Short mmCIF file of C-alpha atoms and ligand atoms in Angstrom, two decimals:
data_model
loop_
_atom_site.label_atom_id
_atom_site.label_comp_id
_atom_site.label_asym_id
_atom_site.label_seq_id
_atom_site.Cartn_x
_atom_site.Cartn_y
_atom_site.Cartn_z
CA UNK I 22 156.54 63.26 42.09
CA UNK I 23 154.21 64.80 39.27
CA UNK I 24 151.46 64.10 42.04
CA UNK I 25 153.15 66.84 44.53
CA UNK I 26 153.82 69.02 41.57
CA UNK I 27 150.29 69.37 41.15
CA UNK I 28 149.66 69.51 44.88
CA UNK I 29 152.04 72.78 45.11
CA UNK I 30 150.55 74.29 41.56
CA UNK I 31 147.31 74.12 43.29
CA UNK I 32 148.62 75.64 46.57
CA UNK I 33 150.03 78.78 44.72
CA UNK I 34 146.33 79.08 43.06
CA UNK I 35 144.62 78.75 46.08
CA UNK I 36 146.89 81.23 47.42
CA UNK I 37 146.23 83.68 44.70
CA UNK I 38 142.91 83.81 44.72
CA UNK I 39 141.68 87.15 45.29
CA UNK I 40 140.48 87.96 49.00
CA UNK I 41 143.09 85.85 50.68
CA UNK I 42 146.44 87.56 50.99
CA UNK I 43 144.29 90.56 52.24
CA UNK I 44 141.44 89.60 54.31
CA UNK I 45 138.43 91.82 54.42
CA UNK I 46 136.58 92.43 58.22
CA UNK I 47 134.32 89.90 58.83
CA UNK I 48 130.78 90.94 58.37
CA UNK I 49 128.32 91.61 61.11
CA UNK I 50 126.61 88.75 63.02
CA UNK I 51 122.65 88.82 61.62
CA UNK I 52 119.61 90.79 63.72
CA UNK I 53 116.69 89.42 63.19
CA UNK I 54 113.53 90.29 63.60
CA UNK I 55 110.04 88.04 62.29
CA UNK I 56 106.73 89.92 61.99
CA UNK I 57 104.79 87.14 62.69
CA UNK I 58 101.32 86.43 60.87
CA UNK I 59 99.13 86.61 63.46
CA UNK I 60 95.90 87.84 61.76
CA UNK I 61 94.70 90.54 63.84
CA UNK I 62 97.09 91.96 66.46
CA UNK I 63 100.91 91.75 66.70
CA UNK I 64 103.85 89.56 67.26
CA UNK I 65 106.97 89.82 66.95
CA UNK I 66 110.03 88.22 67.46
CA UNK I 67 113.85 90.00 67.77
CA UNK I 68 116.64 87.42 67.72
CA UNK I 69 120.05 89.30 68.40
CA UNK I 70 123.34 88.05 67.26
CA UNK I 71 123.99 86.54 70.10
CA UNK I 72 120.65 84.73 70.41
CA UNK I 73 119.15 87.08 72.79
CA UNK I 74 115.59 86.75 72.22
CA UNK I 75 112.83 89.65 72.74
CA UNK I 76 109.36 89.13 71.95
CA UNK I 77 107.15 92.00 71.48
CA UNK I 78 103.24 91.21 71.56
CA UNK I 79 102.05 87.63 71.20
CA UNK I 80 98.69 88.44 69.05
CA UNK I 81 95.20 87.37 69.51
CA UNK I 82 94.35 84.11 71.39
CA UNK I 83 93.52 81.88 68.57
CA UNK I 84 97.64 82.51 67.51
CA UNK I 85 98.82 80.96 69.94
CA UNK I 86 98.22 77.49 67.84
CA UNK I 87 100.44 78.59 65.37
CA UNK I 88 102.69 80.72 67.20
CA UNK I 89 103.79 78.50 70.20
CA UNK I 90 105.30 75.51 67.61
CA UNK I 91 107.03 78.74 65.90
CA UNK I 92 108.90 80.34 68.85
CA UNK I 93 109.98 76.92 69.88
CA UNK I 94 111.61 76.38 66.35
CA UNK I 95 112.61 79.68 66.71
CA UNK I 96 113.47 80.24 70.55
CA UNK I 97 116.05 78.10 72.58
CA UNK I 98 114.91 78.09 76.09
CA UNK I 99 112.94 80.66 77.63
CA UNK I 100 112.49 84.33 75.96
CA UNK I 101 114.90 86.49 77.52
CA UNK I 102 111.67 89.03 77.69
CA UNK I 103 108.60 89.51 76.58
CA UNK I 104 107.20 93.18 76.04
CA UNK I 105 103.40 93.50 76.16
CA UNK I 106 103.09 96.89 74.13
CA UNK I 107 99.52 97.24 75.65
CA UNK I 108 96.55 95.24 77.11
CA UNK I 109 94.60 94.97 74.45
CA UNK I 110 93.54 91.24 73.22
CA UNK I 111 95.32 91.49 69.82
CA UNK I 112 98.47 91.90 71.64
CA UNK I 113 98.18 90.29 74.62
CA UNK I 114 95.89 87.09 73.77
CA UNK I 115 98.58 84.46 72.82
CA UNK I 116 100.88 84.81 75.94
CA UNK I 117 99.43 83.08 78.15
CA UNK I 118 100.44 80.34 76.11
CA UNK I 119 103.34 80.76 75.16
CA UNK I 120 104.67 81.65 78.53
CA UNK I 121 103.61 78.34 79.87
CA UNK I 122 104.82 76.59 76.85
CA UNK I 123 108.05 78.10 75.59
CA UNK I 124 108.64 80.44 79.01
CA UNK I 125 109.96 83.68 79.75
CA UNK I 126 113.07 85.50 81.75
CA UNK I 127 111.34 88.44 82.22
CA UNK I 128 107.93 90.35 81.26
CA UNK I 129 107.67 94.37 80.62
CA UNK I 130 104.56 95.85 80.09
CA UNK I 131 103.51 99.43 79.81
CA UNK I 132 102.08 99.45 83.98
CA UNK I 133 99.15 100.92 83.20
CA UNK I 134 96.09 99.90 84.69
CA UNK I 135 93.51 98.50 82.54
CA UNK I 136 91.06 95.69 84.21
CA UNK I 137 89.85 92.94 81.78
CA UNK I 138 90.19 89.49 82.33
CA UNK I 139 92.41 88.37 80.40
CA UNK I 140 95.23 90.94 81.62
CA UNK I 141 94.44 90.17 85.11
CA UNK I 142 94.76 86.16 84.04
CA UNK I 143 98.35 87.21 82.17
CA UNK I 144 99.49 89.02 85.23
CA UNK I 145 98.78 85.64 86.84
CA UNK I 146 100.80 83.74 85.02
CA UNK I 147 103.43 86.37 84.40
CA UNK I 148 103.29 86.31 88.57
CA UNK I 149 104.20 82.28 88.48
CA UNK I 150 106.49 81.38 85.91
CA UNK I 151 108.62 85.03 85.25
CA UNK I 152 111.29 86.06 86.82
CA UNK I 153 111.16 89.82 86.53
CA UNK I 154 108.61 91.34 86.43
CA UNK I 155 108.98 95.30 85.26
CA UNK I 156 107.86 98.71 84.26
CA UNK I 157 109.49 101.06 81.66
CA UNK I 158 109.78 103.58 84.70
CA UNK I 159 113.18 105.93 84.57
CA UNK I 160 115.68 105.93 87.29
CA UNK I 161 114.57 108.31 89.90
CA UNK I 162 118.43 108.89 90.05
CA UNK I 163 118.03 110.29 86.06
CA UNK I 164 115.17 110.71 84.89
CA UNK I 165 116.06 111.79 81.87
CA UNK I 166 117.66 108.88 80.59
CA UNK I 167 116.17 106.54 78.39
CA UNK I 168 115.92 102.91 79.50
CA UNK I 169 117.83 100.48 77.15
CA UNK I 170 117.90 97.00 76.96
CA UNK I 171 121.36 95.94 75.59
CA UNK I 172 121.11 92.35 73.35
CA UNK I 173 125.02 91.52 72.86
CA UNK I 174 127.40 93.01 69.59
CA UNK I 175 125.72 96.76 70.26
CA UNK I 176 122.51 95.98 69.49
CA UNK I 177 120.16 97.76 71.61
CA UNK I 178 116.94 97.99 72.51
CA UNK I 179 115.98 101.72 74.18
CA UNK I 180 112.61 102.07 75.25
CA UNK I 181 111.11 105.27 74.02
CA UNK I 182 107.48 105.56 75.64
CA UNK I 183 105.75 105.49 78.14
CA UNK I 184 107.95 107.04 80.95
CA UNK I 185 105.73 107.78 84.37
CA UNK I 186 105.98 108.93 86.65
CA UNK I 187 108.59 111.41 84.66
CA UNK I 188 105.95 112.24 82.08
CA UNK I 189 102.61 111.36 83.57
CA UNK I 190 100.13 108.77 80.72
CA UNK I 191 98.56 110.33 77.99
CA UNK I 192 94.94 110.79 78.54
CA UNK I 193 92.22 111.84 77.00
CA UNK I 194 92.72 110.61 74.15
CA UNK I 195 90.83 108.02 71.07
CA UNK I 196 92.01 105.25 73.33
CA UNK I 197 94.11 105.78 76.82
CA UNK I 198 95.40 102.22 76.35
CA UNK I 199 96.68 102.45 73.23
CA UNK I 200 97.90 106.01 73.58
CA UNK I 201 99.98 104.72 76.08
CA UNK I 202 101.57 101.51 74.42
CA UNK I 203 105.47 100.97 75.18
CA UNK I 204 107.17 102.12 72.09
CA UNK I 205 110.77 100.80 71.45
CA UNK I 206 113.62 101.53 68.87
CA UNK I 207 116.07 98.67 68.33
CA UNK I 208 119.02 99.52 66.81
CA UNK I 209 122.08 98.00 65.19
CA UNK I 210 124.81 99.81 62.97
CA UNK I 211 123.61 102.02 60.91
CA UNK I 212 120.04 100.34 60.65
CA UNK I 213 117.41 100.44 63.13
CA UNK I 214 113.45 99.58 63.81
CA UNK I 215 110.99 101.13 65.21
CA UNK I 216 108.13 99.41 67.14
CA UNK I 217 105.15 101.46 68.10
CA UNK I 218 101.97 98.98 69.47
CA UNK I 219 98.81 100.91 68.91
CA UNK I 220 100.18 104.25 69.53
CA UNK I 221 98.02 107.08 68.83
CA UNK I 222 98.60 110.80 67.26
CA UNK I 223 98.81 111.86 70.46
CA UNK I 224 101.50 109.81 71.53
CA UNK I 225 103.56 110.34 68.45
CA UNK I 226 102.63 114.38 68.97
CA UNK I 227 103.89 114.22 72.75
CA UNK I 228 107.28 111.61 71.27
CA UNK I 229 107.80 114.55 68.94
CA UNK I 230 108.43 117.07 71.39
CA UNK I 231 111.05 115.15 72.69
CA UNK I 232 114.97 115.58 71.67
CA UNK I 233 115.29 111.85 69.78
CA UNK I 234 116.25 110.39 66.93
CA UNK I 235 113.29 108.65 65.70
CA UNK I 236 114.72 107.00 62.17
CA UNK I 237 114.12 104.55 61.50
CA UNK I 238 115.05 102.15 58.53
CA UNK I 239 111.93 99.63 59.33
CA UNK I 240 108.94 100.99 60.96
CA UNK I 241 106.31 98.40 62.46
CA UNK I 242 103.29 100.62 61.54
CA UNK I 243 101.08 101.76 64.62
CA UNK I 244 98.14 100.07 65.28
CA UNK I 245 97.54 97.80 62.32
CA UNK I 246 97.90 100.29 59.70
CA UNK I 247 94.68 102.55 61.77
CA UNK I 248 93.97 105.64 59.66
CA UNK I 249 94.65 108.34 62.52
CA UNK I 250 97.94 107.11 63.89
CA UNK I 251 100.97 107.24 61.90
CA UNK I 252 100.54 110.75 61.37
CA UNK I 253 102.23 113.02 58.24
CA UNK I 254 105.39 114.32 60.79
CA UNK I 255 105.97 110.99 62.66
CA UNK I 256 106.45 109.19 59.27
CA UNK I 257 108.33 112.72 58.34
CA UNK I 258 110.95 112.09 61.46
CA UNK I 259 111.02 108.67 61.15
CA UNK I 260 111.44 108.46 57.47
CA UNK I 261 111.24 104.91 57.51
CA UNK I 262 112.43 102.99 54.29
CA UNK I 263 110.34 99.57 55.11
CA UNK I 264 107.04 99.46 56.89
CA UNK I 265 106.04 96.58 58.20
CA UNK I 266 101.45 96.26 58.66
CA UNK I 267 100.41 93.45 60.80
CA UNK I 268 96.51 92.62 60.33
CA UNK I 269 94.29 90.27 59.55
CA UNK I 270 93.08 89.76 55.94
CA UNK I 271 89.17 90.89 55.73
CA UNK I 272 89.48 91.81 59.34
CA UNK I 273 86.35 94.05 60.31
CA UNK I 274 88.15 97.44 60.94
CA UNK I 275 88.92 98.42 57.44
CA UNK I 276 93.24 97.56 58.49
CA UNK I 277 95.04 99.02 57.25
CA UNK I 278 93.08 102.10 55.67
CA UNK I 279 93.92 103.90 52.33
CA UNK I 280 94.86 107.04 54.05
CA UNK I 281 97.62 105.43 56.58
CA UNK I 282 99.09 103.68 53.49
CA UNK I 283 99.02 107.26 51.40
CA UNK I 284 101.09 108.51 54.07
CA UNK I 285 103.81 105.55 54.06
CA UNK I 286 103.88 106.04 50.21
CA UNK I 287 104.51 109.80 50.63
CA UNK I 288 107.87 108.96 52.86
CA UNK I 289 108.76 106.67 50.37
CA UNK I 290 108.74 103.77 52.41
CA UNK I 291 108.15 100.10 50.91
CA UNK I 292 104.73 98.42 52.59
CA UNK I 293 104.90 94.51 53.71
CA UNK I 294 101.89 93.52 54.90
CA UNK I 295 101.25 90.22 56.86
CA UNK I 296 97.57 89.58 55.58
CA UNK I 297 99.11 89.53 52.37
CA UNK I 298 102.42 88.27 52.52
CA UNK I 299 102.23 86.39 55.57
CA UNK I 300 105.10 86.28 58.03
CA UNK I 301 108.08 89.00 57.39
CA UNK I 302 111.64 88.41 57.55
CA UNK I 303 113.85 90.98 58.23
CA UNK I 304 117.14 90.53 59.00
CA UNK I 305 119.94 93.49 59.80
CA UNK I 306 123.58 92.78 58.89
CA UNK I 307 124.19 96.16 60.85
CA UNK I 308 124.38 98.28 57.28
CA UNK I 309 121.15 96.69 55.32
CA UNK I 310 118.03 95.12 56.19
CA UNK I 311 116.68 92.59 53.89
CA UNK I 312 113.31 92.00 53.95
CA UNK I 313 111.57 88.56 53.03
CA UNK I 314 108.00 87.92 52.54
CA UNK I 315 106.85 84.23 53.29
CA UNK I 316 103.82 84.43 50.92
CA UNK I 317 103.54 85.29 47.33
CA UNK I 318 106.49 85.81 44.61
CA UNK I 319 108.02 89.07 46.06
CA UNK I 320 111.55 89.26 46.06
CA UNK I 321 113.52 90.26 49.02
CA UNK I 322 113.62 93.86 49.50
CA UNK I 323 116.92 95.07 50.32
CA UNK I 324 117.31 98.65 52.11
CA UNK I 325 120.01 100.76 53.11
CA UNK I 326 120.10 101.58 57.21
CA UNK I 327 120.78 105.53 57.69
CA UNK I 328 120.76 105.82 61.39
CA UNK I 329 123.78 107.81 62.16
CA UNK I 330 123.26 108.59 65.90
CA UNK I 331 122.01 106.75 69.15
CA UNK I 332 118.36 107.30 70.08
CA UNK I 333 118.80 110.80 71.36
CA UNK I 334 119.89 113.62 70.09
CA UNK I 335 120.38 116.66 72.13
CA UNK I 336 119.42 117.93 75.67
CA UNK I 337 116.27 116.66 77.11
CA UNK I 338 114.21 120.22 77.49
CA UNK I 339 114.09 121.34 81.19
CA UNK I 340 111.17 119.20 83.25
CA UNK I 341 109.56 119.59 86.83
CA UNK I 342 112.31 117.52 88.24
CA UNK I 343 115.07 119.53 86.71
CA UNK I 344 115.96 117.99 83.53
CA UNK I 345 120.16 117.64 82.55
CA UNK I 346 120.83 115.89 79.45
CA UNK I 347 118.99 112.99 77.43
CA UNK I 348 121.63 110.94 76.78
CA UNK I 349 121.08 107.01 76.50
CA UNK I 350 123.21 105.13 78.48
CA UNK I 351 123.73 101.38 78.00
CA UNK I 352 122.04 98.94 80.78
CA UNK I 353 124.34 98.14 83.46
CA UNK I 354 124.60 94.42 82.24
CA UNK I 355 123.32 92.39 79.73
CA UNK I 356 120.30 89.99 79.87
CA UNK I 357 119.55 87.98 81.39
CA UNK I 358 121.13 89.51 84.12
CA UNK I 359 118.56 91.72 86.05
CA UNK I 360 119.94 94.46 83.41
CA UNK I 361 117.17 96.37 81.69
CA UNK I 362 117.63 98.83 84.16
CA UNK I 363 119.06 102.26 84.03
CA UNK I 364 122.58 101.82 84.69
CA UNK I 365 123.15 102.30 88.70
CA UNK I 366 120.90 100.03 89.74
CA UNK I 367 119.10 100.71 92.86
CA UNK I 368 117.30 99.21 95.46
CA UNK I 369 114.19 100.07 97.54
CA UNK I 370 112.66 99.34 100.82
CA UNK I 371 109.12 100.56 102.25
CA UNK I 372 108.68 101.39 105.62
CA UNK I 373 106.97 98.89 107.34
CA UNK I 374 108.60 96.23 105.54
CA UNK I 375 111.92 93.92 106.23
CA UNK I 376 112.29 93.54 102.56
CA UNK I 377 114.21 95.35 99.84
CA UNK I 378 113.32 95.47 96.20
CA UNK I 379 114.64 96.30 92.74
CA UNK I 380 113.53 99.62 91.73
CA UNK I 381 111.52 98.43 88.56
CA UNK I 382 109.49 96.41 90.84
CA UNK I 383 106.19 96.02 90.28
CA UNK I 384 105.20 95.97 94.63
CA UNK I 385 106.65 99.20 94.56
CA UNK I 386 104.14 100.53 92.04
CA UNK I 387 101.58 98.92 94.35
CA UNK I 388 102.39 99.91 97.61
CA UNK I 389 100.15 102.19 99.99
CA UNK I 390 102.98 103.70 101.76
CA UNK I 391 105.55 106.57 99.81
CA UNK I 392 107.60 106.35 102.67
CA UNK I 393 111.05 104.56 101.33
CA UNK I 394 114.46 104.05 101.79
CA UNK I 395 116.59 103.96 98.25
CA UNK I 396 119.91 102.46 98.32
CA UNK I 397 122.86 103.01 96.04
CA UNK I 398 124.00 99.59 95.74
CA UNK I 399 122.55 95.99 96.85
CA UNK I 400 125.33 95.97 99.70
CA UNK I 401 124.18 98.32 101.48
CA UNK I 402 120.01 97.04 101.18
CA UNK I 403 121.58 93.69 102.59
CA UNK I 404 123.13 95.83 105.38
CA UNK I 405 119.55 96.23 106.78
CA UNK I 406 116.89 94.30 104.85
CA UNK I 407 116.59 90.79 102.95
CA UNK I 408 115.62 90.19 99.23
CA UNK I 409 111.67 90.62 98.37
CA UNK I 410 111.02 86.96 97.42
CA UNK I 411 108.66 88.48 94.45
CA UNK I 412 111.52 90.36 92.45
CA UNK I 413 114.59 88.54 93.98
CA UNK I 414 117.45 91.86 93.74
ZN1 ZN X 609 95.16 98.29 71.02
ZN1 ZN X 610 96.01 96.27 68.21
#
């Protein structure tokens, strides 16, 4: 008797206790994104909260030791894609790798053409073991509209730069390649992060011009902390309250110079730096970002996300091709369903040809011939061609 006395005292407790009669909304799922320590070049790794799995860059080649044990601790089954901002060997050098070893859904890189060897022998592989292969090209259908990757619980991923053939590459500029590196805005709740490659000024000059949103609560700083990029009005629009440096310590460019890391202290924003600190932890519960070091005593960093809109912000000003609005529309499906495109997926077939493709296809890019037929939907390709074995629609 006393015994279930006690049992029902301790039931009214338990059922006083503050919280329970009135239960608050569950928090977010966790975003996370590692800024791997890859000594000179980039990697990094976005795990949504539904597992999704992007991985921008995969640093030099002699990361790939240390980075192919980490994504598989990290990674279950293959990446759902892999971005290659650029084709430079600090980005591009540890794929290889891990593509054979951990594997990948689907590749994006920037499409533009830059011969080395070690590109050509990533295309290679990309050719055998990915699915998808694709190009951050627009819709022909709307060109204005941003592409976006969407990762599950409204994260997204909208891919900012470059856009050909809508806006043709930079050129002539301190590097073409790097000028031209994808940049990317992921985004979830109010907090979002901005990854830029090696972008130069000019590409955050010609970004500028556009109508978007660029802030940014964590900004992975443009081309290793480089003293001409990251320029006084990006960080100004951007107004980024982390910044994230990837280099290598004692690395033989000076990375990242005194006058890029002026500039991040004049926005106010807090510097992590991987040759320091090692790898970076930053995780998004959709209204902060925390931010953990790996190396050294620093405490986590907690910041407040400010992102109040989508990526754009207005009408898109009027183009060549007639411009309408720059709205961002959410992919037509989710990944790893052939969805990183536009929504209103279309389908193309060259004269000449029995074959249809997927509009992001890389053989379009490739062919000789302009002449093509586009079709609205994949019924009506099967109608009168079969699927392109390379890009499977
Ligand atoms: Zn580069
Ligand atoms: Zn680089």
């Amino acid at each position: 008797m006393a015994f279930a006395r006690l049992l029902l005292v301790l039931f009214a407790l338990l059922a006083a206790l503050p919280g329970r009669a009135a239960p608050q909304a569950p928090p977010l799922k966790p975003l996370t994104v590692y800024f791997f320590d890859v000594g000179q070049g980039d990697a990094a790794l976005i795990v949504s909260p539904t597992g999704k799995t992007v991985l921008i860059d995969g640093g030099p080649p002699e990361a790939d030791e240390a980075l192919v044990p980490r994504l598989r601790q990290l990674v279950q089954g293959p990446i759902d894609l892999v971005i290659m901002t650029h084709p430079h060997l600090d980005h591009l050098g540890g794929l290889v790798k891990i593509i054979q070893a951990v594997g990948a859904r689907r590749f994006m890189d920037p499409g533009f053409n830059h011969p080395s060897e070690s590109y050509r022998k990533l295309l290679d592989v990309v050719g055998q073991k990915v699915g998808q292969v694709m190009t951050p090209t627009p819709n022909p259908g709307s060109p204005e509209t941003l592409l976006t990757v969407g990762l599950g619980e409204g994260v997204t991923l909208t891919i900012l730069w470059p856009r050909t053939p809508r806006d043709a590459f930079l050129d002539d500029t301190r590097s073409d390649v790097n000028a031209n590196s994808i940049v990317a805005k992921l985004t979830y709740g109010k907090t979002s992060f901005l990854f830029t490659g090696d972008a130069e000024p000019e590409t955050e000059a010609f970004l500028l011009t556009r109508p978007i949103d660029f802030t940014s609560t964590v900004l992975k700083v443009a081309h290793h902390g480089g003293k001409h990029s990251s320029t006084a009005p990006f960080l100004a629009a951007v107004k980024p309250q982390a910044a994230v440096i990837s280099c290598g310590s004692g690395n033989d460019y000076g990375h990242p110079t005194p006058e890029a890391l002026q500039r991040l202290g004049d926005v106010g924003a807090r510097v992590f730096r991987t040759d320091l600190q090692g790898e970076v932890l930053a995780v998004s519960n959709g209204t902060t970002v925390t931010l953990t070091p790996k190396k050294g005593r620093s405490a986590p960093v907690v910041v407040t996300g400010r992102t109040t809109s989508p990526v754009a912000k207005g009408p898109m000003p009027s183009g060549a091709s007639g411009a309408t609005r720059g709205k961002v529309v959410q992919a037509s499906g989710k990944l790893p369903a052939a969805s990183a495109r536009a929504s209103g997926a279309r389908y193309v077939g060259l004269k000449g040809s029995e074959v249809f493709h997927s509009e992001d296809c890389r053989a379009l890019e490739r062919a000789k011939t302009q002449e093509r037929t586009v079709y609205k939907d994949r019924a009506s390709a099967m109608r009168e061609r079969r699927p392109a074995k390379d890009c499977d629609p």
